[in-house]
């Protein structure tokens, strides 16, 4: 998933970015409420982790603003405000979950997986299409029962396509899902990832829709 992290604490943000990256998420981070509103306005995210005590604009105002604009990005509030009325306010403003600081990293990751399942419409931590199986907890891919060794962005790409089996993605959409604001992306990067996935899994695992983009192959019939 592409996650927006809105957190002004440098040490905490650094730790969260490392943990989320290890879990094969793409993380973009901003450190104040004004930048958060700008990020929501200009980029698409699969999920956001939002602190409340932010410089410039409070996190509650950020949440109120994006919901009023019709932005339905799943939001997990991560805040030191632990009073019942604060949690109620956050949820009433449109947050999908609320976790107080300090917190256990394992619990945060579990809550992220719940929101990810809810967003994708899956009730379990596994995607299954024909011979292809993707375990969202173990971050592993198997094909016909055989474990496939994938690089991080290869995993992200096959997961993105498998979550939306009937959708055709343009090259730009896939690049946005796999690379961050500061990542340099070569013109043939997506082609390289797709070539590797076809080589490692099956030549038919990804279908090219000429002049449009790519989608998961018709692998249920393979």
Backbone as a ProteinNet text record, in pm:
[ID]
protein_1_A
[PRIMARY]
XXXXXXXXXXXXXXXXXXXXXXXXXXXXXXXXXXXXXXXXXXXXXXXXXXXXXXXXXXXXXXXXXXXXXXXXXXXXXXXXXXXXXXXXXXXXXXXXXXXXXXXXXXXXXXXXXXXXXXXXXXXXXXXXXXXXXXXXXXXXXXXXXXXXXXXXXXXXXXXXXXXXXXXXXXXXXXXXXXXXXXXXXXXXXXXXXXXXXXXXXXXXXXXXXXXXXXXXXXXXXX
[TERTIARY]
83.5	0	86.6	32.1	97	36.3	118.8	72.3	127.8	40.6	84.7	100.5	220.3	248.4	255.6	166.8	164	208.4	335.8	395.5	511	508.9	613.9	730.1	716.6	825.3	923	1044	1140.6	1178.9	1205.1	1250.1	1139.7	1017.9	906.3	879.2	880.8	854	956.7	1083	1188.2	1167.5	1132.9	1109	989.3	882.2	762.3	788.1	862.1	890.6	972.6	1068.3	1149.7	1063.9	976	892.1	792.6	732.4	635	700.7	820.6	893.8	930.1	970.9	1002.1	878	761.1	635.8	586.1	676	646.6	541.1	536.8	452.4	539.2	479.9	546.4	499	592.1	556.5	603.2	510.9	543.4	514.5	603	586.1	584.7	493.7	492.3	488.9	532.2	549.6	464.1	365.7	271.9	137.7	34.7	-99.4	-119.6	-51.4	-65.1	-12.6	103.8	160.3	72.1	8.4	-80.1	-197.1	-259	-371.9	-327.3	-207.9	-155.2	-131.1	-76.6	-48.8	-177.9	-280.2	-409.1	-470.5	-442.3	-502	-436.6	-307	-233	-197.5	-209.3	-168.3	-275	-272.8	-364.4	-290.3	-351.2	-292.3	-392.5	-340.1	-426.5	-468.3	-389.9	-416.8	-332.5	-375.1	-296.8	-288.6	-172.4	-153.3	-135.6	-225.6	-236.2	-217.3	-116.1	-100.4	-197.2	-234.5	-326.4	-254.2	-155	-84.1	21.2	-23.3	66	91.5	207.8	230.9	139	112.6	38.3	-110.7	-148.9	-290.6	-306.7	-396.9	-417.9	-470.2	-435.1	-476.6	-627.4	-703.4	-849	-900.6	-837.3	-876.8	-838.9	-724.9	-684.7	-789.9	-828.7	-927.3	-1061.6	-1104.2	-1230.4	-1226.4	-1113.5	-1099.2	-1109.1	-1034.7	-1033.3	-1168.2	-1236	-1366.8	-1469.5	-1461.7	-1552.5	-1529.6	-1406.2	-1372.4	-1408.1	-1459.7	-1499.1	-1389	-1273.6	-1163.3	-1190.9	-1203.4	-1237.9	-1119.5	-998.2	-879.5	-891	-872	-875.3	-771	-812.4	-723.9	-716.5	-595.7	-570.7	-507	-575.6	-518.9	-421.3	-302.4	-199.7	-160.4	-210.7	-199.7	-176.9	-111.9	-94.6	-220.5	-317.8	-443.9	-526.3	-531.8	-594	-727	-778.3	-907.9	-1019.4	-1121.9	-1234	-1294.6	-1308.8	-1370.6	-1285.3	-1151.8	-1064.8	-1084.2	-1095.2	-1116.2	-1252.1	-1353.1	-1487.1	-1486.2	-1418.9	-1413.2	-1344.6	-1231.9	-1159.3	-1241.9	-1311.4	-1394	-1515.3	-1574.8	-1689.6	-1651.7	-1528.5	-1483	-1451.9	-1447.4	-1427.7	-1306.8	-1235.7	-1122.6	-1174.4	-1095.4	-1133.5	-1083.7	-984	-931.5	-856	-832.9	-767.1	-678.2	-549.3	-452.6	-374.7	-364.8	-297.3	-150.2	-70.2	72.5	87.5	183.4	271	194.3	249.5	179.3	278.9	226.5	308.5	308.5	426.4	436.6	354.7	354.3	279	129.1	79.4	-62.1	-90.4	-1.8	-19.4	-22.5	71.4	76.5	-48.2	-101	-223.4	-340.9	-349.5	-458.6	-446.9	-325.5	-304.9	-353.4	-325.2	-370.9	-523.5	-587.2	-733.5	-788.1	-731.5	-776.7	-747	-634.8	-600.3	-701	-739.1	-838.3	-973	-1009.9	-1136.4	-1138.2	-1025.2	-1015.7	-1024.7	-961.3	-957.6	-1076.8	-1157.2	-1274.7	-1247.3	-1126.5	-1091.7	-1105	-1156.1	-1178.3	-1061.7	-970.2	-856.1	-727.8	-615.4	-486.2	-425.4	-508.6	-455.8	-537	-465.6	-527.7	-505.2	-609.5	-599.1	-666	-587.9	-641.4	-579.6	-658	-603.6	-486.8	-374.4	-254.8	-176	-214.6	-141.1	-196.7	-109.8	-148.9	-55.2	-114.2	-35	-73.4	22	0.5	39	-60	-36.4	32.6	25.9	92.4	238.7	262.4	399.1	473.2	399.4	457.8	523.6	451.4	505.8	410.6	466.9	390.2	422.6	319.6	339.8	263.8	319.7	257.8	250.4	128.6	107.8	176.5	172.3	228.9	376.7	442.9	587.4	611.9	695.8	729.6	815.8	776.4	847.6	926	1054.2	1139.5	1128	1063.3	1042.4	1112.1	1155.9	1205.5	1086.6	1115.4	1009.2	911.2	960.7	870	802.8	864.4	796.5	675.6	694.1	582.3	472.2	510.7	412.5	332.8	401.6	335.7	236.5	277.9	186.4	68.4	92.8	-14.6	-114.8	-65.1	-152.3	-243.7	-187.3	-265.3	-363.9	-319.2	-405.6	-522	-502.6	-611.1	-722.5	-688.2	-784.9	-781.5	-829.5	-808.7	-874.5	-972.2	-1041.9	-1002.5	-909.4	-871.4	-744	-742.3	-622.5	-554.2	-424.8	-348.3	-254.6	-248.5	-152	-13.5	86.3	224.4	239.1	180.5	191.3	127.5	13.4	-53.1	33.1	96.5	181.6	307.2	365.2	482.4	447.8	330	287.6	268.3	223.2	201	330.4	435.4	559.4	671.6	662.1	774.9	730	819.3	789.8	826.2	800.4	825.5	970.8	1062.6	1205	1276.3	1201.2	1262.8	1276.2	1396.1	1414.4	1363.2	1278.5	1217.9	1261.6	1330.6	1369.4	1246.1	1253.4	1138.8	1095.3	1188.7	1155.6	1143.8	1134.2	1134.7	1018.9	898.1	782.5	798.3	850.8	874.2	969.2	1070.6	1167.5	1099.9	1019.3	949	854.7	783.4	689.1	763.3	873.7	956.6	1001.7	1045.5	1092.7	979.9	861.5	747.9	706.2	705.8	672.3	775.5	899.7	1007.3	1001.1	974.3	975.7	848.2	734.6	606.2	552.1	510	453.3	454.2	476.9	474.3	339.5	234.5	99.2	48.2	135.4	91.1	39.3	95.7	52.2	21.1	-93.8	-137.3	-116.1	-56	-37.2	-157.8	-220.6	-330.8	-271.8	-243.1	-166.3	-231.6	-147.9	-194.3	-268.1	-284.9	-359.3	-273.5	-235.8	-157.9	-150.6	-165.9	-145.5	-253.5	-282	-368.6	-319.6	-371.3	-336.4	-384.4	-310.9	-350.1	-470.7	-520.1	-633.4	-581.4	-526.2	-450.7	-539.2	-666.5	-754.5	-765.9	-734.6	-743.5	-607.8	-501.4	-367.1	-344.3
-120.6	0	125	229.9	360.1	432.8	459.8	514.3	655.7	746.8	880.2	881.3	909.4	919.9	1067.9	1110.9	1250.5	1252.1	1282.8	1273	1371.4	1456.9	1556.9	1511.4	1401.6	1348.5	1273.5	1327.4	1272.6	1128.4	1101	967.5	864.5	897.6	805.6	785.4	893.1	883	795.2	811.2	730.3	581.8	549.6	410.3	352	431.1	384.1	363.5	454.1	441.3	315.5	286.9	165.6	40.6	37.9	-79.8	-99.3	7.7	-2.6	-41.3	8.7	-27.7	-176.1	-226.1	-369.4	-454.9	-399.2	-470.9	-448.4	-399.8	-381.4	-275.7	-171.9	-57.1	57	141.2	262.7	376.9	445.1	544.8	683.9	779.2	920.9	989.7	1080	1141.7	1293.4	1355.5	1500.2	1527.1	1647.5	1672.7	1785.6	1832.4	1929.1	1918.3	1979.3	1965.5	2031.5	2141.5	2210.9	2125.4	2063.1	1975	1852.2	1807	1691.2	1721.8	1837.6	1876.2	1887.7	1943.2	1954.1	1816.3	1724.5	1589.2	1518.4	1529.2	1467.6	1528.1	1656.4	1725	1685.3	1650.1	1628.9	1483.4	1396	1256.8	1161.2	1040	935.8	838.2	808.8	715.6	605.2	487.6	376.6	387.7	463.8	475.9	589.4	645.7	748.3	716.7	743.8	736.6	880.8	926	1068.8	1096.6	1176.6	1230.3	1347.8	1379.3	1491.4	1618.5	1606.6	1724.6	1770.2	1832.5	1870.9	2021.2	2064.4	2207.2	2261.8	2390.5	2468.8	2437.9	2313.5	2276.1	2146.9	2146.8	2028.3	1912.2	1789.5	1671.2	1657	1702.2	1694.7	1783.4	1897.8	1987.5	1929.4	1860.5	1792.6	1689.2	1608.2	1502.9	1562.4	1666.4	1731.4	1785.8	1846.8	1907.1	1803	1693.9	1596.6	1525.5	1501.5	1437.5	1531.7	1659.2	1756.4	1767.6	1742	1745.3	1614.4	1518.9	1391.9	1289.2	1316.1	1221.7	1109.7	986.4	872.9	780.7	831.9	753.2	700.6	569.6	517.4	587.6	632.3	706.7	636.2	606.6	555.5	666.8	714.2	816.5	750.9	809.2	761.9	881.5	885.8	1008.9	980.8	1076.7	1069.2	1111.9	1166.7	1207.3	1081.2	1044.3	916.1	929.6	1051.4	1070.4	1014	964.1	905.4	1004.5	1130.7	1230.2	1256.7	1244.1	1261.6	1148.5	1025.1	910.4	921.2	960.8	975.7	1082.8	1195.5	1303.9	1257.1	1189.5	1142.4	1048.7	955.9	859.8	928.8	1023.3	1096	1183.1	1230.9	1313.3	1229.6	1097.1	1011.2	922	915.4	822.3	678.6	589.5	449	369.5	421.1	355.4	459.3	426.5	521	439.9	468.6	399.8	504.8	484.7	584.4	550.7	655.3	642	637.3	561.4	467.3	345.4	276.5	164.3	53	-66	-179.1	-182.6	-194.8	-195.7	-308.8	-425.2	-538.6	-507.2	-434.3	-398	-300.1	-203.2	-108	-181.7	-274.4	-346.7	-431.4	-488	-568	-479.5	-360.7	-269.6	-222.1	-202.4	-166.3	-278.4	-402.2	-515	-522	-490.9	-489.6	-384.9	-264.4	-159.7	-195.2	-262.8	-305.2	-407.6	-502.9	-602	-534.6	-440.5	-370.7	-292.7	-228.1	-148.8	-237.1	-354	-440.7	-535	-539	-624.7	-768.4	-796.7	-933	-947.1	-1061.5	-1084.1	-1155.9	-1209.8	-1281.9	-1221.5	-1260.9	-1205.7	-1280.2	-1323.8	-1399.1	-1370.4	-1348.1	-1333.7	-1463.1	-1516.8	-1643	-1626.9	-1641.7	-1640.3	-1758.3	-1860.4	-1978.4	-2035.5	-2052.8	-2109.5	-2006.3	-1880	-1772.3	-1747.3	-1748.2	-1720.9	-1616.1	-1509.7	-1402.7	-1392.1	-1416.4	-1407.4	-1267.7	-1189.6	-1050.3	-1034.8	-1138	-1132.6	-1173.9	-1285.1	-1335.4	-1264.9	-1183.5	-1111.5	-1209.8	-1316.6	-1420.3	-1450.1	-1503.3	-1540	-1684	-1761.7	-1897.6	-1915.1	-1999.7	-2032.8	-2184.4	-2235.6	-2380.4	-2450.4	-2383.4	-2439.3	-2414.9	-2353.4	-2327.6	-2183.3	-2164.7	-2030.7	-1958.8	-1835.9	-1755.9	-1645.2	-1634.6	-1532.5	-1402.8	-1302.3	-1175.2	-1061.2	-963.9	-840.1	-757.8	-657.3	-581.4	-520.8	-453.8	-387.6	-488.3	-601.1	-706.7	-757	-774.6	-815.6	-710.3	-583.6	-475.7	-472.3	-497.1	-490.5	-605.1	-728.4	-841.4	-832.3	-780.8	-763.1	-658.4	-547.9	-442.5	-495.9	-573.2	-627.2	-733.7	-818.5	-926.9	-874.7	-763.3	-704.1	-649.6	-619	-559.1	-637.7	-762.2	-852.9	-811.3	-722.3	-681.3	-541.3	-479.5	-342.2	-337.5	-250.4	-225.7	-100.9	-113.6	-2.8	54.2	185.5	249.2	240.8	266.1	267.4	372.2	489.6	596.2	554.7	487.3	442.3	342	252.2	152.7	217.1	310.4	380.9	455.9	519.2	594.6	502.7	378.6	282.8	226.2	223.1	154.6	248.7	376.2	466.1	593.4	643.7	761.7	890.9	999.6	1132.5	1152.9	1095.4	1122	1011.4	910.9	800.9	835.9	815.4	830.9	707	725.1	612.3	615.9	510.2	500.3	469.9	504.1	489.6	344.1	250	109.1	29.1	98.5	30.1	-68.6	-27.7	-115.9	-235.8	-212.8	-322.7	-425.8	-379.1	-470.4	-554.7	-490.7	-564.9	-669.1	-630.4	-722.7	-839	-809.5	-916.2	-1015.3	-963.1	-1049.8	-1136.7	-1077.8	-1154.8	-1264.6	-1233.5	-1335.9	-1447.8	-1411.9	-1511.6	-1597.7	-1535.5	-1607.5	-1688.3	-1637.4	-1701.9	-1774.9	-1699.5	-1758	-1651.8	-1690	-1591.6	-1522.6	-1586.5	-1531	-1463.6	-1441.9	-1389.1	-1245.8	-1168.7	-1030.6	-1013.8	-956.3	-935.5	-790.5	-770.9	-636.5	-598.8	-486.9	-432.8	-320.7	-350.5	-259.2	-121.7	-21.4	115.7	162.9	71.5	107	85	-41	-70.2	-219.3	-255.2	-393.8	-436.2	-564.6	-621.9	-762.8	-819.8	-957.5	-1046.5	-1152.8	-1241.6	-1326	-1398.1	-1487.5	-1617.6	-1605.7	-1716.9	-1827.3	-1801	-1906.5	-2020.5	-1987.9	-2090.4	-2148.5	-2097.3	-2146.9	-2281.8
0	0	0	-57.5	-48.2	71.1	171.2	298.4	318.5	358.4	399.2	550.6	597.9	740.7	777	864.7	909.6	1054.9	1077.6	1210.8	1221.1	1324.8	1338.7	1425.3	1497.1	1579	1488.1	1473.2	1378.7	1411.9	1540	1579.7	1555.9	1598.1	1578.6	1430.1	1353.8	1210.3	1140.3	1178.2	1117.6	1145.4	1270.5	1306.3	1233.5	1224.1	1154.8	1006.1	945.1	803.1	775.9	862.9	846	858.7	960.4	983.1	869	822.6	714.8	582.9	559.4	437.9	439.7	557	568.4	540.9	568.8	543.3	400.5	313.7	170.7	143	227	199.5	147	65.3	18.8	108.1	172.1	272.9	231.3	233.3	214.9	347.9	388	519.9	510.5	585.5	604.7	754.1	794.5	937.2	992.9	917.3	974.2	901.8	961.1	907.6	772.9	750	622.7	507.5	528.7	426.5	406	514	502.1	409.2	427.5	342.5	196.9	174.9	39.1	-21.4	60.1	10.4	-28.3	55.9	24.9	-101.1	-126.5	-240.7	-372.7	-366.7	-490.9	-519.9	-420.5	-439.8	-388.9	-442.8	-399.8	-308.4	-193.9	-98.1	-66.9	-34.5	4.4	150.1	227.2	370.1	426.9	541.2	609.4	758.3	815.9	960	1007.3	1092.4	1124	1272.1	1304.4	1439.6	1454.1	1577	1598.5	1639	1726.2	1775	1676.3	1566.9	1457.9	1456.1	1406.8	1385.4	1276.3	1282.3	1182	1180.5	1154.5	1153.4	1231.5	1328.4	1411.4	1326.8	1370.8	1297.3	1283.5	1383.8	1373.5	1260.3	1241.4	1133.1	997.4	993.6	869.5	831.2	929.2	904.2	862	932.3	899.2	756.3	719.8	587.5	477.1	488.9	378.9	365.7	478.1	468.9	406.3	438.4	377.4	227.9	184.1	42.1	-27.7	47.6	-11.7	-21.9	39.5	37.4	137.9	88.6	174.4	201.6	189.2	222.9	365.7	387.3	524.7	611.6	729.2	819.7	954.5	997.5	1131.1	1212.5	1315.3	1402.8	1499.8	1510.7	1603.6	1689.3	1813.3	1891.2	2038.7	2105.2	2250.2	2324.2	2255	2317.5	2345.2	2471.2	2505.1	2579.5	2591.6	2657.3	2569.6	2635.2	2561.5	2463	2505.1	2417.3	2293	2305.9	2189.8	2090	2141.7	2052.4	1983.7	2059.5	2001.1	1893.1	1920.5	1822.8	1694.9	1709.9	1592.5	1506.8	1571.6	1497.1	1435.4	1507.5	1454	1334.2	1331.6	1219.6	1095.7	1112.2	995	998.2	1112.3	1121.3	1119	1061.6	1054.1	1174.6	1243.8	1363.4	1444.9	1572.1	1663.5	1756.4	1755.5	1841.7	1919.6	2050.7	2134.1	2154.3	2170.8	2203.3	2355.4	2407.5	2335.3	2287.9	2190.2	2130	2098.4	2077.2	2033.5	1881.6	1822.7	1677.5	1616.2	1679.9	1626.3	1619.1	1719.4	1717.1	1603.6	1585.3	1475.4	1342	1321.2	1194.5	1174.9	1283.1	1273.2	1233.2	1292	1257.2	1112.1	1065.3	925.5	834.3	871.3	789.8	786.6	899.7	902.8	805.7	808.4	717.6	572.6	550.9	415.4	363.7	448.6	408.6	380.6	466.8	449.5	318.8	287.8	164.7	41.4	45.6	-72	-80	27.8	27	63.8	114.5	154.8	305.8	349.3	491.5	559	479.7	536.2	481.8	543.1	503.7	385.8	293	180.5	54.5	-54.7	-185.6	-262	-320.2	-394	-528.8	-635.4	-771.3	-844.5	-868.8	-934.6	-857.7	-924.2	-861.5	-782	-795	-728	-588.9	-489.4	-351.5	-293.3	-235.9	-175.4	-29	59.2	202.9	248.6	292.3	328.6	463.1	547.1	677	664.7	594.1	578.4	465	386.2	272.3	175.5	145.2	58.9	-55.8	-162.9	-281.7	-317.8	-343.8	-391.7	-522.7	-608.6	-736.5	-747.7	-753.5	-758.4	-640.8	-523.5	-402	-382.9	-481.1	-472.5	-431	-328.9	-281	-384.1	-418.1	-517.2	-446.3	-477.5	-416.8	-496.7	-436	-504.7	-432.1	-508.9	-451.8	-401	-317.8	-251.6	-352.4	-453.4	-547.4	-641	-666.3	-741.1	-662.8	-530.6	-445.1	-447	-433.9	-432.7	-562.9	-674.8	-804.4	-823.3	-793	-812.5	-716	-595.8	-498.2	-547.9	-602.1	-653.5	-763.4	-854.2	-964.3	-916.2	-823.1	-774.9	-691.8	-623.6	-543.7	-632.5	-757.1	-850.1	-980.6	-979	-1092.7	-1222.9	-1217.4	-1339.5	-1385.2	-1313.5	-1345.3	-1428.1	-1527.6	-1606.8	-1550.9	-1519.6	-1463	-1568.6	-1575.3	-1663.7	-1600.8	-1682.3	-1631	-1521.1	-1541.8	-1441.3	-1308.6	-1314.1	-1191.4	-1115.7	-1187.6	-1122.4	-1064.1	-1137.1	-1084.5	-956.8	-954	-835.7	-716.2	-740.8	-632.7	-577.7	-660.8	-622.6	-579.9	-620.3	-595.8	-524.6	-440.1	-360.8	-429.8	-359.2	-413.7	-454.2	-377.8	-399.6	-475.3	-521.5	-595	-742.4	-794.9	-938.3	-1009.9	-1110.1	-1180.1	-1326.1	-1370.1	-1509.9	-1596	-1722.6	-1811.1	-1829.5	-1812.3	-1834.5	-1705.6	-1592.6	-1463.3	-1450.4	-1482.9	-1472.3	-1564.8	-1684.8	-1777.9	-1718.8	-1649.1	-1587.1	-1479.7	-1394.1	-1289.5	-1350	-1452.2	-1515.4	-1580.8	-1646	-1704.7	-1598.2	-1483.1	-1375.6	-1319.3	-1303.1	-1250.9	-1348.8	-1476	-1576.1	-1576.5	-1556.1	-1554.9	-1429.4	-1314	-1186.9	-1162.3	-1210.4	-1179.6	-1302	-1403.1	-1524.7	-1633.4	-1759.4	-1868.7	-1882.8	-1831	-1845.5	-1718.5	-1619.9	-1491.7	-1504.1	-1597.7	-1620.8	-1768.6	-1797.1	-1934.4	-1974.3	-2090.7	-2145.4	-2230.2	-2196.5	-2275.1	-2360.4	-2484	-2569.1	-2579.2	-2557.4	-2563.3	-2439.2	-2340.1	-2218.2	-2094.3	-2070.5	-1949.8	-1923.3	-1794.2	-1753.6	-1652.9	-1652.6	-1549.8	-1519.7	-1412.4	-1379.5	-1493	-1522.1	-1630.8	-1596.4	-1694.5	-1672.6	-1611.1	-1490.8	-1432.6	-1374.4	-1359.6	-1311.1	-1411.4	-1538.4	-1642.1	-1679.3	-1616.4	-1647.2	-1582.7
[MASK]
++++++++++++++++++++++++++++++++++++++++++++++++++++++++++++++++++++++++++++++++++++++++++++++++++++++++++++++++++++++++++++++++++++++++++++++++++++++++++++++++++++++++++++++++++++++++++++++++++++++++++++++++++++++++++++++

